[in-house]
């Protein structure tokens, strides 16, 4: 093989992470080739609520214009629902006019791709990457087959793998295994009247959480969680479950549109994954986006994490002075992996911790009642959810405060015996939910010791 790489950077996958990464490096002068298996607009149920922290990252990369002309809807906060009660919390961004946005994922990705394709030093090839080219333990590029069925090799100084949740390259480049944590069934509700317009709605009633948020001026996305590692089976039984069990907890104003959508039967189902970021450092290649790291989509943090990583990796690579020096590129990748946790730990921990909370009735009630107190008890957790803050310690503090608040509520309640046992069990559940999540995100020595003690006391 010719030893002179044709490109500075080869990117596999032009989804949320890959298209943003290509655009950021391309507009900063790098010669980039992108290989994407289909450039057609995708119709998916994922990646449709971008938190304000993600909008900030797009701005930093000069890509916020990609939110324009797609009928994107501003999202200014969250409505929380539990057992017939509800309240609303605003994002309270310090930056004037900063909101989140709801949109159709396919439309947004097409905007990112169109911008990427308008940059002269970016080449885009529509094909499926099949394998990495490796020589002497160093990745030199990608093999793919073109439209005439001829095998082609693309070579670059660094290959960035962004082939998404179902990545075929992750196996060689990651030490952690993805775990299915459940499924989201998605519906689009037409002309739905949301109780809190321009808000994300988290319905905590029932056995599994439900999300509602606007994605166009007439469309609202509904995502309904199904626990376990088996996808819900399509058919009459599922339809009845959606109409009766789930329908019973949908807010009244949204019900007519919800029932119409269920009767129309246009459901889509996608698995939710958890994948802690444990990359294997290999020369010439780096993982990015869902191929590197996934968390539960309950908090809508995936795209913000992907953009934060794209910005961080982009800056590490743009600091490289000599692109002929493979060692310098390797150090840039190492720096990205080493610093990643400062940007994405709070997003990852919150998503899976909150999903864990949803599985316990006592913790759910504690969480609802804690946030409802308002003040810093609402605004700080929401600043983590919106990714306007990435303060992991603050998140830990509020998480444990929720459990102790709930225990206090139980002890003060008029209900009969077993209060101590219930409170103890709730704190134990909280520790068991958050411990593995914190341990995956480079905890301090003190945090490790506290978790050890906590687990011993609350066995
Ligand atoms: C049900 C669900 C709902 C979600 N909702 C939200 C939300 O509201 N907000 C949020 O921020 N996040 C959400 N997420 C997470 C978010 O969608 C992802 O984190 C984000 O899309 C990751 O971007 P990515 O670029 O890594 O992957 P993708 O956006 O999936 O892009 C991968 C790209 O790689 C291409 N590709 C794959 N294999 C190859 C190959 N071999 N060769 C060439 N190209 C290839 C694909 O065609 C695709 O274009 C949700 C996730 C799920 C599962």
XYZ file of C-alpha atoms and ligand atoms in Angstrom:
512
model
C 0.000 0.000 0.000
C 1.178 3.541 -0.771
C 2.539 4.852 2.528
C 1.471 8.467 1.937
C -2.012 8.926 3.396
C -4.431 10.664 1.039
C -6.235 12.534 3.820
C -5.490 14.007 7.235
C -8.651 12.523 8.701
C -11.027 9.720 7.692
C -14.412 9.710 9.445
C -16.655 6.629 9.438
C -20.323 7.633 9.771
C -21.932 11.024 9.100
C -24.562 10.992 11.821
C -24.734 13.462 14.690
C -21.094 13.037 15.852
C -19.401 12.298 12.508
C -20.964 15.137 10.513
C -20.230 17.683 13.284
C -16.657 16.391 13.681
C -16.022 16.547 9.927
C -17.403 20.080 9.673
C -15.341 21.321 12.636
C -12.062 19.845 11.386
C -12.799 20.718 7.747
C -13.544 24.370 8.425
C -10.295 24.508 10.406
C -8.267 23.473 7.377
C -7.963 19.688 7.702
C -8.325 17.511 4.604
C -11.153 15.193 5.589
C -12.850 12.216 3.941
C -16.173 10.986 5.294
C -17.630 7.594 4.507
C -21.364 7.291 5.221
C -23.481 4.271 4.369
C -26.599 6.284 3.420
C -26.865 9.999 2.780
C -30.678 9.781 2.534
C -32.704 11.507 5.262
C -33.211 9.135 8.186
C -36.584 8.615 9.847
C -35.653 7.739 13.421
C -37.066 8.189 16.898
C -33.739 9.139 18.454
C -31.781 12.351 18.866
C -34.699 14.786 18.760
C -34.259 16.885 21.901
C -31.050 18.872 22.115
C -30.335 20.248 25.575
C -29.194 23.907 25.906
C -25.693 22.631 26.765
C -25.645 20.923 23.347
C -26.737 24.143 21.647
C -23.796 25.849 23.375
C -21.419 23.207 21.971
C -22.840 23.698 18.458
C -22.207 27.439 18.842
C -18.607 26.792 19.911
C -18.083 24.744 16.737
C -19.834 27.385 14.584
C -22.622 24.935 13.690
C -25.700 26.458 15.373
C -27.088 27.494 11.953
C -27.807 23.772 11.390
C -30.798 24.214 13.715
C -32.385 26.647 11.236
C -35.136 25.943 8.654
C -36.151 22.585 10.115
C -39.177 23.818 12.101
C -37.162 23.199 15.303
C -39.098 24.061 18.466
C -37.516 25.878 21.423
C -37.619 23.863 24.650
C -37.391 26.014 27.791
C -37.723 23.534 30.641
C -39.375 20.391 31.949
C -42.788 19.383 33.260
C -42.748 16.576 35.835
C -45.779 14.308 36.274
C -46.511 11.768 38.995
C -49.808 10.119 39.894
C -52.076 12.924 38.644
C -49.920 15.800 39.977
C -47.521 17.956 37.965
C -45.241 20.991 38.136
C -42.850 22.792 35.819
C -39.165 23.797 36.106
C -37.519 26.283 33.728
C -33.942 25.864 32.478
C -32.888 29.307 33.793
C -29.961 29.709 31.395
C -27.693 32.651 32.261
C -27.085 33.301 28.534
C -30.004 35.377 27.237
C -32.267 33.514 24.808
C -30.472 30.176 25.232
C -32.934 27.270 25.032
C -32.904 23.628 24.038
C -34.514 22.514 20.779
C -36.814 19.727 19.643
C -36.664 18.666 15.964
C -36.797 15.709 13.583
C -33.417 14.005 13.850
C -33.299 13.269 10.111
C -33.790 16.942 9.188
C -31.131 18.139 11.630
C -28.575 15.552 10.459
C -29.296 16.531 6.811
C -28.464 20.159 7.709
C -25.195 19.078 9.361
C -24.370 16.947 6.299
C -25.251 19.719 3.816
C -22.952 22.128 5.644
C -20.187 19.509 5.857
C -20.495 18.891 2.088
C -20.262 22.627 1.356
C -16.736 22.778 2.844
C -14.268 22.418 -0.076
C -11.632 20.286 1.702
C -14.166 17.642 2.799
C -14.859 14.667 0.509
C -17.989 12.635 1.217
C -18.380 9.083 -0.069
C -21.643 7.163 0.185
C -20.562 3.610 0.997
C -20.344 1.180 3.895
C -16.986 0.974 5.666
C -16.119 -2.687 6.072
C -12.833 -2.945 7.951
C -9.894 -0.939 9.189
C -6.605 -1.080 7.311
C -3.927 -2.043 9.824
C -0.159 -2.224 9.322
C 2.226 -3.080 12.142
C -0.459 -2.388 14.762
C -1.235 1.057 13.318
C -4.574 1.886 11.692
C -3.939 3.501 8.308
C -7.487 3.935 7.042
C -10.589 2.079 5.918
C -11.630 -0.579 3.401
C -14.973 -0.256 1.626
C -16.642 -1.548 -1.524
C -17.814 1.015 -4.067
C -21.013 0.992 -6.173
C -19.336 -1.141 -8.865
C -18.481 -3.693 -6.176
C -14.783 -2.864 -6.385
C -12.842 -2.898 -3.080
C -11.344 0.520 -2.280
C -8.868 1.635 0.374
C -9.018 5.092 1.967
C -5.912 6.155 3.858
C -5.574 8.892 6.455
C -3.317 9.901 9.325
C -6.172 9.368 11.776
C -9.457 7.474 11.427
C -12.365 8.627 13.578
C -14.978 5.907 14.072
C -18.509 7.327 14.550
C -20.679 4.470 13.313
C -23.239 4.851 16.085
C -25.008 2.629 18.616
C -24.738 -0.543 16.519
C -21.053 0.040 15.694
C -19.202 -2.823 13.998
C -15.776 -1.346 14.790
C -16.237 -0.930 18.550
C -15.324 -4.553 19.263
C -11.672 -3.935 18.329
C -11.420 -0.547 20.014
C -13.365 -0.695 23.271
C -12.848 -2.684 26.462
C -16.467 -2.333 27.572
C -19.523 -4.183 26.292
C -22.782 -2.423 25.505
C -25.758 -3.471 27.605
C -29.388 -3.151 26.535
C -31.227 -1.363 29.354
C -34.657 -1.473 27.721
C -36.475 -0.191 24.652
C -38.150 3.052 23.685
C -41.262 2.848 21.564
C -41.734 6.095 19.657
C -44.864 7.732 18.230
C -45.481 11.151 16.713
C -48.585 12.848 18.158
C -50.174 15.287 15.699
C -51.582 18.595 16.988
C -51.041 17.515 20.566
C -51.852 20.013 23.321
C -49.063 19.726 25.855
C -49.842 20.851 29.431
C -46.599 22.880 29.405
C -45.973 24.136 25.853
C -42.321 24.146 24.746
C -41.306 21.873 27.611
C -40.044 18.334 27.856
C -42.583 16.232 29.799
C -41.428 13.392 32.047
C -44.322 11.167 33.120
C -43.152 9.124 36.088
C -46.500 7.446 36.850
C -46.888 3.738 36.102
C -44.134 1.156 35.814
C -41.933 2.868 33.202
C -41.208 6.475 32.271
C -42.787 8.258 29.298
C -41.414 11.335 27.559
C -43.273 13.936 25.494
C -41.657 16.892 23.726
C -42.333 19.052 20.662
C -40.331 18.219 17.524
C -42.148 20.359 14.908
C -44.817 23.076 15.106
C -47.493 20.355 14.813
C -45.731 17.197 16.004
C -44.906 15.929 19.502
C -42.606 12.985 20.105
C -43.793 10.379 22.596
C -41.227 7.871 23.846
C -42.524 5.020 25.987
C -40.092 2.880 27.948
C -40.223 -0.923 27.951
C -37.932 -2.543 30.489
C -35.890 -5.680 29.877
C -33.747 -6.993 27.065
C -36.606 -8.067 24.778
C -38.265 -5.607 22.395
C -42.059 -5.263 22.813
C -43.859 -7.557 20.357
C -45.970 -5.757 17.777
C -49.632 -6.749 17.685
C -53.039 -6.322 19.302
C -51.753 -6.979 22.831
C -49.244 -4.131 22.527
C -51.904 -1.823 21.105
C -54.227 -2.548 24.044
C -51.360 -1.971 26.492
C -50.635 1.396 24.860
C -54.290 2.424 24.837
C -55.231 1.273 28.329
C -52.155 1.101 30.602
C -50.093 3.894 29.049
C -53.141 5.913 27.931
C -54.276 6.069 31.572
C -51.238 8.166 32.617
C -50.989 10.446 29.561
C -52.028 14.018 30.542
C -55.677 14.728 29.617
C -54.929 17.493 27.078
C -52.543 15.210 25.157
C -54.788 12.134 25.229
C -56.822 12.658 22.000
C -53.640 12.987 19.865
C -52.051 10.083 21.708
C -55.016 7.781 21.054
C -55.080 8.792 17.354
C -51.360 8.009 17.050
C -51.741 4.588 18.698
C -54.702 3.764 16.447
C -52.717 4.846 13.370
C -50.196 2.199 14.472
C -47.019 3.900 13.229
C -44.708 2.823 16.051
C -40.973 2.525 15.913
C -38.888 0.734 18.517
C -35.199 1.203 19.306
C -33.013 -0.386 22.023
C -31.566 1.822 24.763
C -27.980 1.037 25.702
C -25.465 1.684 28.404
C -21.846 1.707 27.345
C -19.259 3.235 29.675
C -16.338 4.776 27.778
C -13.397 2.362 28.065
C -11.525 2.826 24.801
C -8.503 0.761 23.849
C -5.748 3.135 22.800
C -4.607 2.154 19.312
C -2.377 4.176 17.009
C -4.144 5.875 14.082
C -7.727 5.513 15.291
C -10.187 6.998 17.787
C -13.789 6.233 18.789
C -16.411 8.992 19.030
C -20.162 9.338 19.694
C -22.303 6.296 20.476
C -19.610 3.925 19.266
C -17.548 5.091 22.279
C -20.078 5.874 24.992
C -23.845 5.527 25.566
C -26.245 6.305 28.379
C -30.030 6.016 28.797
C -31.856 8.491 26.512
C -34.274 9.507 29.293
C -32.490 12.842 29.825
C -31.821 13.552 26.124
C -28.083 13.861 26.700
C -26.628 11.769 23.848
C -26.197 14.482 21.234
C -24.824 16.938 23.792
C -22.276 14.313 24.848
C -21.427 13.660 21.168
C -20.943 17.379 20.434
C -18.903 17.904 23.605
C -16.625 15.027 22.587
C -16.399 16.264 18.974
C -15.377 19.723 20.171
C -12.872 18.312 22.667
C -11.323 15.796 20.213
C -11.326 18.434 17.465
C -9.379 20.846 19.665
C -6.894 18.148 20.721
C -6.254 17.312 17.046
C -6.099 20.945 15.958
C -3.293 21.480 18.507
C -1.150 18.898 16.666
C 1.709 20.824 15.047
C 3.241 18.119 12.878
C 0.726 15.824 11.136
C 3.632 13.690 9.881
C 4.412 12.831 13.483
C 2.227 9.812 14.409
C 3.313 10.093 18.069
C 1.921 13.625 18.311
C -1.439 12.473 16.904
C -1.472 9.542 19.314
C -0.880 11.918 22.250
C -3.735 14.137 21.059
C -6.087 11.129 21.069
C -4.864 10.121 24.536
C -5.496 13.645 25.810
C -9.050 13.473 24.441
C -9.743 10.128 26.142
C -8.142 11.331 29.406
C -10.175 14.551 29.564
C -13.462 13.191 28.218
C -14.910 12.459 31.636
C -14.810 16.129 32.715
C -17.259 16.922 29.919
C -19.556 13.910 29.882
C -19.501 12.266 33.355
C -22.443 14.297 34.664
C -24.497 13.564 31.503
C -23.819 9.823 31.765
C -24.370 9.521 35.513
C -27.592 11.552 35.551
C -29.161 9.615 32.660
C -28.686 6.145 34.117
C -29.211 7.230 37.736
C -32.541 8.859 36.869
C -33.586 5.771 34.939
C -32.709 3.716 38.045
C -34.835 6.054 40.185
C -37.806 5.346 37.886
C -37.703 1.661 38.823
C -38.456 2.334 42.528
C -41.795 3.847 43.599
C -40.280 5.304 46.798
C -37.350 6.888 44.968
C -39.666 8.262 42.272
C -41.832 9.920 44.916
C -38.732 11.225 46.700
C -37.370 12.691 43.463
C -40.671 14.366 42.580
C -41.147 15.828 46.045
C -37.478 16.966 46.245
C -37.607 18.858 42.937
C -41.001 20.346 43.766
C -39.416 22.221 46.708
C -37.991 24.629 44.112
C -35.045 26.979 44.696
C -31.618 25.368 44.359
C -33.204 21.936 44.872
C -34.823 22.300 41.447
C -32.529 24.697 39.606
C -29.252 22.852 40.294
C -30.457 19.386 39.216
C -32.052 20.963 36.127
C -28.794 22.744 35.328
C -27.183 19.263 35.163
C -30.048 17.895 33.055
C -29.774 20.788 30.598
C -25.964 20.413 30.632
C -25.617 24.081 31.527
C -23.595 22.670 34.419
C -21.329 19.607 34.328
C -20.596 19.612 38.048
C -20.398 15.923 38.979
C -20.022 16.628 42.714
C -23.189 18.747 42.687
C -25.025 15.896 40.964
C -23.846 13.383 43.593
C -24.923 15.731 46.380
C -28.451 16.113 45.009
C -28.782 12.409 44.231
C -28.065 11.391 47.828
C -30.118 14.326 49.142
C -33.123 12.947 47.197
C -32.765 9.575 48.937
C -32.459 11.125 52.426
C -35.326 13.538 51.680
C -37.469 10.533 50.709
C -36.445 8.656 53.853
C -37.440 11.718 55.929
C -40.825 11.841 54.156
C -41.436 8.159 54.903
C -40.492 8.562 58.573
C -42.831 11.563 58.925
C -45.699 9.905 57.047
C -48.837 8.626 58.819
C -48.606 5.213 57.135
C -48.235 2.246 59.492
C -45.171 0.120 60.342
C -42.110 -0.793 58.358
C -41.003 2.839 57.966
C -37.405 2.235 59.018
C -37.148 -0.795 56.735
C -38.574 1.167 53.758
C -36.257 4.147 54.340
C -33.250 1.850 54.714
C -34.183 0.007 51.491
C -34.580 3.253 49.565
C -31.145 4.557 50.586
C -29.665 1.146 49.789
C -31.298 1.202 46.322
C -29.939 4.715 45.723
C -26.392 3.632 46.623
C -26.643 0.548 44.425
C -27.982 2.574 41.486
C -25.290 5.248 41.528
C -22.199 3.312 42.664
C -21.391 1.550 39.357
C -22.115 4.762 37.436
C -19.700 6.802 39.561
C -17.051 4.075 39.415
C -17.068 4.234 35.588
C -16.310 7.974 35.586
C -12.900 8.212 37.231
C -14.039 8.785 40.835
C -11.749 10.427 43.371
C -10.130 8.263 46.032
C -12.482 9.822 48.619
C -15.580 8.981 46.570
C -14.415 5.379 46.090
C -13.935 5.020 49.869
C -17.329 6.589 50.665
C -19.073 4.246 48.219
C -17.324 1.264 49.796
C -18.458 2.311 53.277
C -21.982 3.087 52.009
C -22.278 -0.336 50.401
C -21.110 -2.029 53.622
C -23.598 -0.148 55.793
C -26.500 -0.523 53.314
C -25.883 -4.125 52.239
C -34.562 5.905 21.587
C -33.483 6.942 21.699
C -33.826 8.271 21.832
C -32.818 9.219 21.934
N -33.181 10.529 22.099
C -32.231 11.465 22.260
C -32.581 12.822 22.455
O -33.753 13.200 22.473
N -31.570 13.715 22.617
C -30.256 13.350 22.569
O -29.390 14.214 22.719
N -29.893 12.079 22.354
C -30.842 11.130 22.188
N -30.484 9.842 21.945
C -29.059 9.522 21.760
C -28.552 10.081 20.406
O -29.447 9.734 19.382
C -27.171 9.551 20.101
O -26.329 9.761 21.216
C -26.549 10.227 18.876
O -27.363 10.047 17.742
C -25.160 9.640 18.633
O -24.619 10.104 17.435
P -23.631 9.196 16.574
O -23.146 10.067 15.493
O -22.670 8.504 17.438
O -24.573 8.054 15.953
P -25.637 8.217 14.804
O -26.271 9.551 14.852
O -26.506 7.009 14.886
O -24.780 8.134 13.453
C -24.114 6.973 13.026
C -23.889 7.111 11.527
O -22.972 6.105 11.083
C -23.441 5.562 9.862
N -22.850 4.235 9.738
C -23.061 3.152 10.529
N -22.289 2.128 10.149
C -21.540 2.571 9.093
C -20.560 1.978 8.253
N -20.136 0.710 8.455
N -20.018 2.699 7.238
C -20.416 3.981 7.044
N -21.354 4.603 7.796
C -21.901 3.907 8.822
C -24.961 5.574 10.017
O -25.606 5.489 8.766
C -25.183 6.922 10.727
O -25.315 7.974 9.790
C -31.457 8.853 21.869
C -31.120 7.509 21.735
C -32.112 6.556 21.652
C -31.731 5.109 21.536
